Amino acid sequence: MSIAQMYAKIANAGTGSEREASKILPIRDFNNWAKSALINLAIKQLKGSNFTVLDIACGKGGDLNKYKQGKISYYTGVDITLESLVEAMRRYNGNVVKNANSIYQADFLWADFFQKEVYKFIKPTIKFNIISCMFALHYAFQTREQAMTMFRNVSQLISANGIFIAVFPSKSTILARLENNGYVHGQKTPIPPLQNKLYTLQFTQPHPRLRDNEFGQGYDFQLAEAVEKTTEYLIDMRDLRDVLLENSLEIRHEFPSLEALFASNLIPGDSLRKFPRAMARSARVLHRINNFKSEIDEENFWENLEEEVVIGAKKDEKVPDIVDLKQIPEVYLEVINLYQAVMICKKGGSDGQIVRKNDRAEPRRIGDLVNLMDRDIDLEGLRESLQGRMWEPYVDE
């Protein structure tokens, strides 16, 4: 299954209360906090206001509200999956309906950012202060050519002293776990899988020299409710630095795990203060699991309890806040710490300028979508895929 097909299949995944009953809720909540913290860090380091943002692999627009809180002036979301982009536009339109004066203006771009030189289709005067690629950069490292295209786009589109932020799987963490499971560098033997009840990471072919820096070191990854079995690629930090150097970019900060990001003294205090609130849903769910642990097999917890029992802690029930990663069970931390984060910058270049059409944000429709793919938009197929919901604005509850 291709990346685009996989994400199209999950484009209609539940939101709101449905996600509170998710088996991976602590992972979702922590990852959302980590992305918010990175965005906040970028904004604090840039200083000023009215920033412009390019969100690569924006998906269904899960980070739209994170940027709203950062008081940016303009946003462009790019994705390879049309269904996800339509959902992102619906979510954005919901924000416009609520208050068109307080939301930034936005455009959405259907394109493969790893294979097409997108910057050639954008006016040279348009530059972005913040460019992000959350949980998707590793797909570009199937080949050196794709990685070069990706960062050529970034280098051409980022403003002077702009910041690129990304979260992706940590090769060093994966290698360390593989070696703990018996993998020996240089031996052409089957590689043992990494897995628990939530995820599976499996190399389907022998890779005797995983410690070497080479592109295309692929593995199959699956995460309950989030990622169907799909091929991902290791990012060797030596390769990343080489590609960055060729595109006049450099790593400013590297966080070897998301736990290291949480512990970093670089993270703004307001992000740390928001952590308990960001984990509040998970705190309720984990509290309920602990309460029922003596009565029910935890393995079948979700199948044996009604949703309202799972997520509905009683009003007089004291639910302790999650204030530290140590309070998150290891089964979730195993997945959380598969990932690392980086902040990348470019010195020099031009600031660019994006001129707002007016002071009010406007809803975005299919006709506003910029299409850089090699095929037309199939409106009938979209209507069928999105079950007739594509024209109404999506409003978060």
mmCIF file of C-alpha atoms in Angstrom:
data_model
loop_
_atom_site.group_PDB
_atom_site.id
_atom_site.type_symbol
_atom_site.label_atom_id
_atom_site.label_comp_id
_atom_site.label_asym_id
_atom_site.label_seq_id
_atom_site.Cartn_x
_atom_site.Cartn_y
_atom_site.Cartn_z
ATOM 1 C CA MET A 1 0.000 0.000 0.000
ATOM 2 C CA SER A 2 1.403 3.407 -0.961
ATOM 3 C CA ILE A 3 1.703 6.236 1.548
ATOM 4 C CA ALA A 4 -1.048 8.221 -0.174
ATOM 5 C CA GLN A 5 -3.393 5.205 -0.259
ATOM 6 C CA MET A 6 -2.786 4.445 3.397
ATOM 7 C CA TYR A 7 -3.565 7.977 4.552
ATOM 8 C CA ALA A 8 -6.561 8.220 2.231
ATOM 9 C CA LYS A 9 -7.969 5.120 3.910
ATOM 10 C CA ILE A 10 -7.735 6.682 7.364
ATOM 11 C CA ALA A 11 -8.750 10.190 6.271
ATOM 12 C CA ASN A 12 -12.165 9.723 7.875
ATOM 13 C CA ALA A 13 -10.807 8.568 11.238
ATOM 14 C CA GLY A 14 -12.755 9.735 14.251
ATOM 15 C CA THR A 15 -12.201 13.025 16.004
ATOM 16 C CA GLY A 16 -13.336 14.517 19.278
ATOM 17 C CA SER A 17 -15.037 12.071 21.653
ATOM 18 C CA GLU A 18 -14.358 9.111 19.353
ATOM 19 C CA ARG A 19 -10.634 9.648 19.816
ATOM 20 C CA GLU A 20 -11.006 9.637 23.603
ATOM 21 C CA ALA A 21 -11.776 5.934 23.287
ATOM 22 C CA SER A 22 -8.591 5.397 21.288
ATOM 23 C CA LYS A 23 -6.212 2.668 22.420
ATOM 24 C CA ILE A 24 -3.303 4.981 21.602
ATOM 25 C CA LEU A 25 -4.713 8.125 23.221
ATOM 26 C CA PRO A 26 -1.617 8.786 25.406
ATOM 27 C CA ILE A 27 0.547 8.598 22.261
ATOM 28 C CA ARG A 28 -1.758 10.957 20.349
ATOM 29 C CA ASP A 29 -1.914 13.432 23.225
ATOM 30 C CA PHE A 30 1.824 13.442 23.864
ATOM 31 C CA ASN A 31 2.670 13.768 20.171
ATOM 32 C CA ASN A 32 0.286 16.704 19.877
ATOM 33 C CA TRP A 33 1.957 18.362 22.857
ATOM 34 C CA ALA A 34 5.417 17.710 21.338
ATOM 35 C CA LYS A 35 4.380 19.320 18.046
ATOM 36 C CA SER A 36 2.918 22.317 19.872
ATOM 37 C CA ALA A 37 6.103 22.668 21.924
ATOM 38 C CA LEU A 38 8.277 22.614 18.793
ATOM 39 C CA ILE A 39 6.073 25.190 17.078
ATOM 40 C CA ASN A 40 6.148 27.382 20.179
ATOM 41 C CA LEU A 41 9.939 27.062 20.386
ATOM 42 C CA ALA A 42 10.286 28.103 16.739
ATOM 43 C CA ILE A 43 8.042 31.130 17.275
ATOM 44 C CA LYS A 44 9.969 32.168 20.398
ATOM 45 C CA GLN A 45 13.314 31.875 18.608
ATOM 46 C CA LEU A 46 12.095 33.857 15.610
ATOM 47 C CA LYS A 47 10.616 36.606 17.778
ATOM 48 C CA GLY A 48 8.100 39.055 16.380
ATOM 49 C CA SER A 49 4.679 38.177 14.950
ATOM 50 C CA ASN A 50 2.651 37.701 11.748
ATOM 51 C CA PHE A 51 4.712 34.704 10.714
ATOM 52 C CA THR A 52 4.093 32.689 7.557
ATOM 53 C CA VAL A 53 3.959 28.890 7.757
ATOM 54 C CA LEU A 54 4.400 26.030 5.279
ATOM 55 C CA ASP A 55 3.098 22.741 6.694
ATOM 56 C CA ILE A 56 4.513 19.801 4.685
ATOM 57 C CA ALA A 57 2.429 16.594 4.937
ATOM 58 C CA CYS A 58 -0.277 18.588 6.719
ATOM 59 C CA GLY A 59 -2.693 15.657 6.594
ATOM 60 C CA LYS A 60 -6.172 16.470 7.879
ATOM 61 C CA GLY A 61 -5.042 19.754 9.401
ATOM 62 C CA GLY A 62 -4.362 18.471 12.887
ATOM 63 C CA ASP A 63 -1.934 21.326 13.528
ATOM 64 C CA LEU A 64 -4.144 24.183 12.300
ATOM 65 C CA ASN A 65 -5.139 25.220 15.818
ATOM 66 C CA LYS A 66 -1.547 24.973 17.039
ATOM 67 C CA TYR A 67 -0.598 27.684 14.584
ATOM 68 C CA LYS A 68 -3.697 29.709 15.420
ATOM 69 C CA GLN A 69 -2.437 29.985 18.978
ATOM 70 C CA GLY A 70 0.889 31.238 17.594
ATOM 71 C CA LYS A 71 -0.823 34.233 15.949
ATOM 72 C CA ILE A 72 0.531 33.685 12.456
ATOM 73 C CA SER A 73 -0.757 35.614 9.443
ATOM 74 C CA TYR A 74 -0.593 33.069 6.611
ATOM 75 C CA TYR A 75 -0.506 29.274 6.296
ATOM 76 C CA THR A 76 -0.031 26.873 3.382
ATOM 77 C CA GLY A 77 -0.754 23.176 3.867
ATOM 78 C CA VAL A 78 0.771 20.646 1.455
ATOM 79 C CA ASP A 79 -0.113 16.964 1.227
ATOM 80 C CA ILE A 80 0.005 14.081 -1.238
ATOM 81 C CA THR A 81 -3.411 12.745 -0.154
ATOM 82 C CA LEU A 82 -6.381 14.625 -1.591
ATOM 83 C CA GLU A 83 -8.908 13.253 0.906
ATOM 84 C CA SER A 84 -6.787 14.504 3.799
ATOM 85 C CA LEU A 85 -6.480 17.958 2.239
ATOM 86 C CA VAL A 86 -10.246 18.219 1.872
ATOM 87 C CA GLU A 87 -10.643 17.370 5.563
ATOM 88 C CA ALA A 88 -8.001 20.012 6.401
ATOM 89 C CA MET A 89 -9.973 22.608 4.440
ATOM 90 C CA ARG A 90 -13.153 21.604 6.262
ATOM 91 C CA ARG A 91 -11.415 22.072 9.589
ATOM 92 C CA TYR A 92 -9.995 25.426 8.522
ATOM 93 C CA ASN A 93 -13.416 26.553 7.296
ATOM 94 C CA GLY A 94 -14.836 25.704 10.705
ATOM 95 C CA ASN A 95 -12.374 28.126 12.266
ATOM 96 C CA VAL A 96 -13.263 30.800 9.709
ATOM 97 C CA VAL A 97 -16.946 30.398 10.560
ATOM 98 C CA LYS A 98 -16.171 30.914 14.241
ATOM 99 C CA ASN A 99 -14.159 34.104 13.744
ATOM 100 C CA ALA A 100 -12.813 35.191 10.374
ATOM 101 C CA ASN A 101 -10.993 38.156 11.915
ATOM 102 C CA SER A 102 -8.831 36.121 14.301
ATOM 103 C CA ILE A 103 -7.794 33.236 12.028
ATOM 104 C CA TYR A 104 -4.937 33.436 9.551
ATOM 105 C CA GLN A 105 -5.466 33.189 5.801
ATOM 106 C CA ALA A 106 -4.643 29.821 4.263
ATOM 107 C CA ASP A 107 -4.073 28.002 1.006
ATOM 108 C CA PHE A 108 -3.829 24.269 0.363
ATOM 109 C CA LEU A 109 -1.584 22.537 -2.137
ATOM 110 C CA TRP A 110 -1.970 19.000 -3.520
ATOM 111 C CA ALA A 111 1.575 17.911 -4.338
ATOM 112 C CA ASP A 112 4.325 15.376 -3.687
ATOM 113 C CA PHE A 113 6.834 17.602 -1.915
ATOM 114 C CA PHE A 114 9.483 14.865 -2.059
ATOM 115 C CA GLN A 115 9.397 14.346 -5.834
ATOM 116 C CA LYS A 116 8.356 17.661 -7.377
ATOM 117 C CA GLU A 117 10.283 20.926 -7.213
ATOM 118 C CA VAL A 118 7.334 22.762 -5.732
ATOM 119 C CA TYR A 119 9.252 26.010 -5.284
ATOM 120 C CA LYS A 120 9.272 26.493 -9.076
ATOM 121 C CA PHE A 121 5.478 26.892 -8.980
ATOM 122 C CA ILE A 122 5.539 29.506 -6.199
ATOM 123 C CA LYS A 123 6.364 33.182 -6.708
ATOM 124 C CA PRO A 124 10.003 33.892 -5.771
ATOM 125 C CA THR A 125 8.847 36.641 -3.405
ATOM 126 C CA ILE A 126 6.928 34.145 -1.263
ATOM 127 C CA LYS A 127 9.005 32.896 1.668
ATOM 128 C CA PHE A 128 8.001 31.119 4.864
ATOM 129 C CA ASN A 129 9.251 31.866 8.383
ATOM 130 C CA ILE A 130 8.358 28.409 9.669
ATOM 131 C CA ILE A 131 8.348 25.195 7.642
ATOM 132 C CA SER A 132 7.288 21.986 9.359
ATOM 133 C CA CYS A 133 7.216 18.303 8.462
ATOM 134 C CA MET A 134 5.740 16.309 11.327
ATOM 135 C CA PHE A 135 6.024 12.499 11.312
ATOM 136 C CA ALA A 136 6.631 12.304 7.544
ATOM 137 C CA LEU A 137 10.224 13.296 6.740
ATOM 138 C CA HIS A 138 11.396 9.662 6.746
ATOM 139 C CA TYR A 139 9.363 8.932 3.604
ATOM 140 C CA ALA A 140 11.694 11.276 1.689
ATOM 141 C CA PHE A 141 14.715 9.112 2.523
ATOM 142 C CA GLN A 142 13.772 6.242 0.236
ATOM 143 C CA THR A 143 16.312 7.724 -2.181
ATOM 144 C CA ARG A 144 18.898 10.471 -2.069
ATOM 145 C CA GLU A 145 17.134 12.180 -4.974
ATOM 146 C CA GLN A 146 13.891 12.474 -2.999
ATOM 147 C CA ALA A 147 15.671 13.820 0.074
ATOM 148 C CA MET A 148 17.495 16.360 -2.092
ATOM 149 C CA THR A 149 14.228 17.461 -3.729
ATOM 150 C CA MET A 150 12.615 17.823 -0.326
ATOM 151 C CA PHE A 151 15.342 20.055 1.084
ATOM 152 C CA ARG A 152 15.849 21.959 -2.150
ATOM 153 C CA ASN A 153 12.199 22.956 -1.805
ATOM 154 C CA VAL A 154 12.763 23.916 1.822
ATOM 155 C CA SER A 155 15.903 25.914 1.069
ATOM 156 C CA GLN A 156 14.209 27.850 -1.720
ATOM 157 C CA LEU A 157 11.038 28.584 0.253
ATOM 158 C CA ILE A 158 12.379 29.369 3.723
ATOM 159 C CA SER A 159 12.919 33.006 4.688
ATOM 160 C CA ALA A 160 16.156 34.532 5.921
ATOM 161 C CA ASN A 161 16.846 33.006 9.350
ATOM 162 C CA GLY A 162 13.663 30.948 8.988
ATOM 163 C CA ILE A 163 13.206 27.697 10.922
ATOM 164 C CA PHE A 164 12.367 24.171 9.749
ATOM 165 C CA ILE A 165 11.048 21.743 12.374
ATOM 166 C CA ALA A 166 10.488 18.013 12.004
ATOM 167 C CA VAL A 167 9.709 14.847 13.949
ATOM 168 C CA PHE A 168 10.765 11.475 12.521
ATOM 169 C CA PRO A 169 11.833 7.954 13.629
ATOM 170 C CA SER A 170 15.220 7.796 15.347
ATOM 171 C CA LYS A 171 17.616 5.427 13.604
ATOM 172 C CA SER A 172 19.870 5.266 16.664
ATOM 173 C CA THR A 173 16.963 4.250 18.911
ATOM 174 C CA ILE A 174 15.747 1.618 16.452
ATOM 175 C CA LEU A 175 19.273 0.205 16.066
ATOM 176 C CA ALA A 176 19.802 0.067 19.825
ATOM 177 C CA ARG A 177 16.559 -1.877 20.290
ATOM 178 C CA LEU A 178 17.386 -4.220 17.402
ATOM 179 C CA GLU A 179 20.817 -4.961 18.872
ATOM 180 C CA ASN A 180 19.229 -5.668 22.245
ATOM 181 C CA ASN A 181 17.074 -8.209 20.374
ATOM 182 C CA GLY A 182 20.070 -9.927 18.780
ATOM 183 C CA TYR A 183 20.806 -7.984 15.601
ATOM 184 C CA VAL A 184 24.516 -8.085 14.697
ATOM 185 C CA HIS A 185 25.917 -5.579 12.204
ATOM 186 C CA GLY A 186 27.552 -7.335 9.260
ATOM 187 C CA GLN A 187 25.654 -10.614 9.560
ATOM 188 C CA LYS A 188 23.151 -11.344 6.794
ATOM 189 C CA THR A 189 20.474 -12.899 8.973
ATOM 190 C CA PRO A 190 16.768 -12.118 9.472
ATOM 191 C CA ILE A 191 16.259 -9.057 11.652
ATOM 192 C CA PRO A 192 14.045 -9.606 14.713
ATOM 193 C CA PRO A 193 10.939 -7.389 14.819
ATOM 194 C CA LEU A 194 10.359 -4.632 17.340
ATOM 195 C CA GLN A 195 6.843 -4.774 18.705
ATOM 196 C CA ASN A 196 4.411 -4.591 21.554
ATOM 197 C CA LYS A 197 0.609 -4.789 21.560
ATOM 198 C CA LEU A 198 0.361 -1.362 19.910
ATOM 199 C CA TYR A 199 3.019 -1.346 17.193
ATOM 200 C CA THR A 200 5.139 -3.562 14.951
ATOM 201 C CA LEU A 201 8.363 -2.557 13.216
ATOM 202 C CA GLN A 202 9.613 -5.303 10.896
ATOM 203 C CA PHE A 203 12.471 -5.414 8.383
ATOM 204 C CA THR A 204 11.203 -7.808 5.719
ATOM 205 C CA GLN A 205 14.619 -8.236 4.082
ATOM 206 C CA PRO A 206 18.075 -8.719 5.615
ATOM 207 C CA HIS A 207 19.989 -5.471 6.080
ATOM 208 C CA PRO A 208 23.410 -6.653 7.248
ATOM 209 C CA ARG A 209 24.865 -3.154 7.458
ATOM 210 C CA LEU A 210 22.218 -0.974 9.085
ATOM 211 C CA ARG A 211 24.905 1.051 10.839
ATOM 212 C CA ASP A 212 26.174 2.263 7.472
ATOM 213 C CA ASN A 213 24.746 5.516 6.184
ATOM 214 C CA GLU A 214 22.777 4.693 3.079
ATOM 215 C CA PHE A 215 19.355 5.593 1.732
ATOM 216 C CA GLY A 216 16.466 3.171 1.272
ATOM 217 C CA GLN A 217 16.842 1.186 4.510
ATOM 218 C CA GLY A 218 13.161 0.279 4.566
ATOM 219 C CA TYR A 219 10.994 -1.441 7.156
ATOM 220 C CA ASP A 220 7.283 -2.123 7.551
ATOM 221 C CA PHE A 221 5.600 -0.176 10.340
ATOM 222 C CA GLN A 222 2.156 -0.547 11.836
ATOM 223 C CA LEU A 223 0.556 1.378 14.715
ATOM 224 C CA ALA A 224 -2.882 0.575 16.073
ATOM 225 C CA GLU A 225 -5.576 2.973 14.813
ATOM 226 C CA ALA A 226 -3.046 5.329 13.195
ATOM 227 C CA VAL A 227 -0.708 3.701 10.676
ATOM 228 C CA GLU A 228 -1.652 0.688 8.598
ATOM 229 C CA LYS A 229 1.213 -1.527 7.484
ATOM 230 C CA THR A 230 3.375 0.701 5.314
ATOM 231 C CA THR A 231 7.030 1.017 4.371
ATOM 232 C CA GLU A 232 9.088 3.675 6.112
ATOM 233 C CA TYR A 233 12.790 4.516 5.820
ATOM 234 C CA LEU A 234 15.550 5.135 8.323
ATOM 235 C CA ILE A 235 17.146 8.577 8.364
ATOM 236 C CA ASP A 236 20.856 8.407 9.065
ATOM 237 C CA MET A 237 21.896 11.697 10.649
ATOM 238 C CA ARG A 238 25.079 11.718 8.552
ATOM 239 C CA ASP A 239 22.982 11.602 5.382
ATOM 240 C CA LEU A 240 20.666 14.285 6.733
ATOM 241 C CA ARG A 241 23.569 16.623 7.484
ATOM 242 C CA ASP A 242 25.084 16.049 4.034
ATOM 243 C CA VAL A 243 21.793 16.852 2.284
ATOM 244 C CA LEU A 244 21.323 19.934 4.456
ATOM 245 C CA LEU A 245 24.839 21.162 3.727
ATOM 246 C CA GLU A 246 24.235 20.932 -0.021
ATOM 247 C CA ASN A 247 21.157 23.109 0.424
ATOM 248 C CA SER A 248 22.687 25.775 2.696
ATOM 249 C CA LEU A 249 20.854 24.450 5.750
ATOM 250 C CA GLU A 250 22.113 23.292 9.141
ATOM 251 C CA ILE A 251 20.816 21.696 12.322
ATOM 252 C CA ARG A 252 20.387 24.228 15.111
ATOM 253 C CA HIS A 253 18.981 21.865 17.742
ATOM 254 C CA GLU A 254 18.678 18.073 17.801
ATOM 255 C CA PHE A 255 16.513 16.165 20.275
ATOM 256 C CA PRO A 256 17.474 12.439 20.132
ATOM 257 C CA SER A 257 14.066 11.381 21.483
ATOM 258 C CA LEU A 258 10.758 13.028 22.298
ATOM 259 C CA GLU A 259 11.518 12.337 25.953
ATOM 260 C CA ALA A 260 14.678 14.428 25.469
ATOM 261 C CA LEU A 261 12.523 17.148 23.900
ATOM 262 C CA PHE A 262 10.274 17.123 26.971
ATOM 263 C CA ALA A 263 13.291 17.383 29.299
ATOM 264 C CA SER A 264 15.101 20.067 27.282
ATOM 265 C CA ASN A 265 15.650 23.448 28.921
ATOM 266 C CA LEU A 266 14.982 24.984 25.496
ATOM 267 C CA ILE A 267 11.266 24.239 25.701
ATOM 268 C CA PRO A 268 9.376 27.426 26.648
ATOM 269 C CA GLY A 269 7.862 27.464 30.111
ATOM 270 C CA ASP A 270 4.356 28.049 28.798
ATOM 271 C CA SER A 271 4.608 24.801 26.796
ATOM 272 C CA LEU A 272 5.589 22.882 29.934
ATOM 273 C CA ARG A 273 2.763 24.467 31.904
ATOM 274 C CA LYS A 274 0.301 23.303 29.247
ATOM 275 C CA PHE A 275 1.506 19.687 29.442
ATOM 276 C CA PRO A 276 -0.977 18.500 32.143
ATOM 277 C CA ARG A 277 -3.860 20.029 30.193
ATOM 278 C CA ALA A 278 -2.624 18.434 26.948
ATOM 279 C CA MET A 279 -2.592 15.046 28.696
ATOM 280 C CA ALA A 280 -5.909 15.501 30.530
ATOM 281 C CA ARG A 281 -7.880 13.064 28.337
ATOM 282 C CA SER A 282 -5.161 10.447 28.743
ATOM 283 C CA ALA A 283 -5.134 11.016 32.502
ATOM 284 C CA ARG A 284 -8.862 10.217 32.641
ATOM 285 C CA VAL A 285 -8.503 7.094 30.515
ATOM 286 C CA LEU A 286 -5.456 5.759 32.371
ATOM 287 C CA HIS A 287 -7.217 6.466 35.667
ATOM 288 C CA ARG A 288 -10.193 4.390 34.555
ATOM 289 C CA ILE A 289 -7.933 1.581 33.367
ATOM 290 C CA ASN A 290 -6.229 1.477 36.768
ATOM 291 C CA ASN A 291 -9.595 1.449 38.547
ATOM 292 C CA PHE A 292 -10.826 -1.524 36.530
ATOM 293 C CA LYS A 293 -7.536 -3.409 36.398
ATOM 294 C CA SER A 294 -8.563 -5.791 39.166
ATOM 295 C CA GLU A 295 -11.913 -6.512 37.541
ATOM 296 C CA ILE A 296 -11.066 -6.989 33.884
ATOM 297 C CA ASP A 297 -8.294 -8.256 31.673
ATOM 298 C CA GLU A 298 -6.492 -5.078 30.571
ATOM 299 C CA GLU A 299 -5.699 -6.692 27.216
ATOM 300 C CA ASN A 300 -9.456 -6.705 26.462
ATOM 301 C CA PHE A 301 -10.258 -3.482 28.306
ATOM 302 C CA TRP A 302 -11.519 -1.577 25.290
ATOM 303 C CA GLU A 303 -13.618 -4.430 23.953
ATOM 304 C CA ASN A 304 -15.375 -5.084 27.258
ATOM 305 C CA LEU A 305 -16.315 -1.624 28.462
ATOM 306 C CA GLU A 306 -18.729 0.871 26.998
ATOM 307 C CA GLU A 307 -17.160 4.102 25.736
ATOM 308 C CA GLU A 308 -18.815 6.226 28.426
ATOM 309 C CA VAL A 309 -17.333 3.991 31.133
ATOM 310 C CA VAL A 310 -13.879 4.224 29.580
ATOM 311 C CA ILE A 311 -13.762 7.995 29.242
ATOM 312 C CA GLY A 312 -16.318 9.138 31.806
ATOM 313 C CA ALA A 313 -14.626 9.584 35.159
ATOM 314 C CA LYS A 314 -17.201 10.563 37.792
ATOM 315 C CA LYS A 315 -17.360 14.250 38.681
ATOM 316 C CA ASP A 316 -16.418 13.547 42.289
ATOM 317 C CA GLU A 317 -13.595 11.252 41.200
ATOM 318 C CA LYS A 318 -10.126 12.760 41.682
ATOM 319 C CA VAL A 319 -8.073 12.208 38.534
ATOM 320 C CA PRO A 320 -4.377 12.955 39.083
ATOM 321 C CA ASP A 321 -2.713 15.153 36.478
ATOM 322 C CA ILE A 322 0.001 13.729 34.251
ATOM 323 C CA VAL A 323 2.954 16.051 34.872
ATOM 324 C CA ASP A 324 5.837 13.770 33.894
ATOM 325 C CA LEU A 325 6.547 11.085 31.308
ATOM 326 C CA LYS A 326 7.171 8.590 34.113
ATOM 327 C CA GLN A 327 3.407 8.532 34.667
ATOM 328 C CA ILE A 328 2.819 7.217 31.144
ATOM 329 C CA PRO A 329 2.905 3.380 30.932
ATOM 330 C CA GLU A 330 5.880 1.848 29.143
ATOM 331 C CA VAL A 331 3.735 0.354 26.374
ATOM 332 C CA TYR A 332 3.047 3.909 25.147
ATOM 333 C CA LEU A 333 6.530 5.277 25.877
ATOM 334 C CA GLU A 334 8.029 2.569 23.660
ATOM 335 C CA VAL A 335 6.234 4.152 20.712
ATOM 336 C CA ILE A 336 6.719 7.779 21.779
ATOM 337 C CA ASN A 337 10.480 7.336 22.068
ATOM 338 C CA LEU A 338 10.843 5.773 18.633
ATOM 339 C CA TYR A 339 10.867 9.375 17.414
ATOM 340 C CA GLN A 340 13.276 12.287 17.536
ATOM 341 C CA ALA A 341 13.017 15.961 16.609
ATOM 342 C CA VAL A 342 15.198 18.565 14.932
ATOM 343 C CA MET A 343 15.208 22.293 14.372
ATOM 344 C CA ILE A 344 16.974 23.347 11.162
ATOM 345 C CA CYS A 345 17.821 26.848 9.981
ATOM 346 C CA LYS A 346 19.151 28.687 6.967
ATOM 347 C CA LYS A 347 21.397 31.701 7.220
ATOM 348 C CA GLY A 348 21.049 34.405 4.646
ATOM 349 C CA GLY A 349 18.503 34.513 1.859
ATOM 350 C CA SER A 350 15.616 36.930 1.510
ATOM 351 C CA ASP A 351 12.706 37.622 3.827
ATOM 352 C CA GLY A 352 10.122 37.590 1.048
ATOM 353 C CA GLN A 353 6.642 38.931 1.430
ATOM 354 C CA ILE A 354 3.146 37.467 1.351
ATOM 355 C CA VAL A 355 0.465 40.060 0.766
ATOM 356 C CA ARG A 356 -2.854 39.410 2.496
ATOM 357 C CA LYS A 357 -5.795 39.854 0.147
ATOM 358 C CA ASN A 358 -7.820 41.491 2.924
ATOM 359 C CA ASP A 359 -8.142 41.519 6.699
ATOM 360 C CA ARG A 360 -10.572 38.625 6.888
ATOM 361 C CA ALA A 361 -9.885 34.952 6.334
ATOM 362 C CA GLU A 362 -12.036 33.253 3.724
ATOM 363 C CA PRO A 363 -13.337 29.661 3.495
ATOM 364 C CA ARG A 364 -11.427 27.429 1.093
ATOM 365 C CA ARG A 365 -13.190 25.232 -1.452
ATOM 366 C CA ILE A 366 -12.088 22.539 -3.881
ATOM 367 C CA GLY A 367 -11.771 25.155 -6.609
ATOM 368 C CA ASP A 368 -9.193 26.997 -4.476
ATOM 369 C CA LEU A 369 -6.984 23.922 -4.145
ATOM 370 C CA VAL A 370 -3.671 24.201 -6.021
ATOM 371 C CA ASN A 371 -3.090 20.958 -7.952
ATOM 372 C CA LEU A 372 0.530 20.040 -8.732
ATOM 373 C CA MET A 373 -0.147 16.333 -9.179
ATOM 374 C CA ASP A 374 -0.131 14.577 -12.550
ATOM 375 C CA ARG A 375 -3.871 13.904 -12.500
ATOM 376 C CA ASP A 376 -7.103 15.857 -12.218
ATOM 377 C CA ILE A 377 -9.242 16.047 -9.102
ATOM 378 C CA ASP A 378 -11.954 13.377 -9.188
ATOM 379 C CA LEU A 379 -14.901 15.186 -7.609
ATOM 380 C CA GLU A 380 -17.275 12.222 -7.792
ATOM 381 C CA GLY A 381 -14.672 9.968 -6.225
ATOM 382 C CA LEU A 382 -14.157 12.498 -3.441
ATOM 383 C CA ARG A 383 -17.873 12.721 -2.723
ATOM 384 C CA GLU A 384 -18.067 8.944 -2.461
ATOM 385 C CA SER A 385 -14.935 8.710 -0.321
ATOM 386 C CA LEU A 386 -16.027 11.462 2.049
ATOM 387 C CA GLN A 387 -19.629 10.250 2.181
ATOM 388 C CA GLY A 388 -21.193 13.487 1.009
ATOM 389 C CA ARG A 389 -19.598 15.590 3.744
ATOM 390 C CA MET A 390 -17.093 17.485 1.623
ATOM 391 C CA TRP A 391 -19.024 20.728 1.207
ATOM 392 C CA GLU A 392 -19.958 21.499 4.808
ATOM 393 C CA PRO A 393 -17.405 23.262 7.040
ATOM 394 C CA TYR A 394 -15.891 21.055 9.698
ATOM 395 C CA VAL A 395 -16.240 22.471 13.207
ATOM 396 C CA ASP A 396 -14.303 21.077 16.179
ATOM 397 C CA GLU A 397 -16.389 20.325 19.208
#
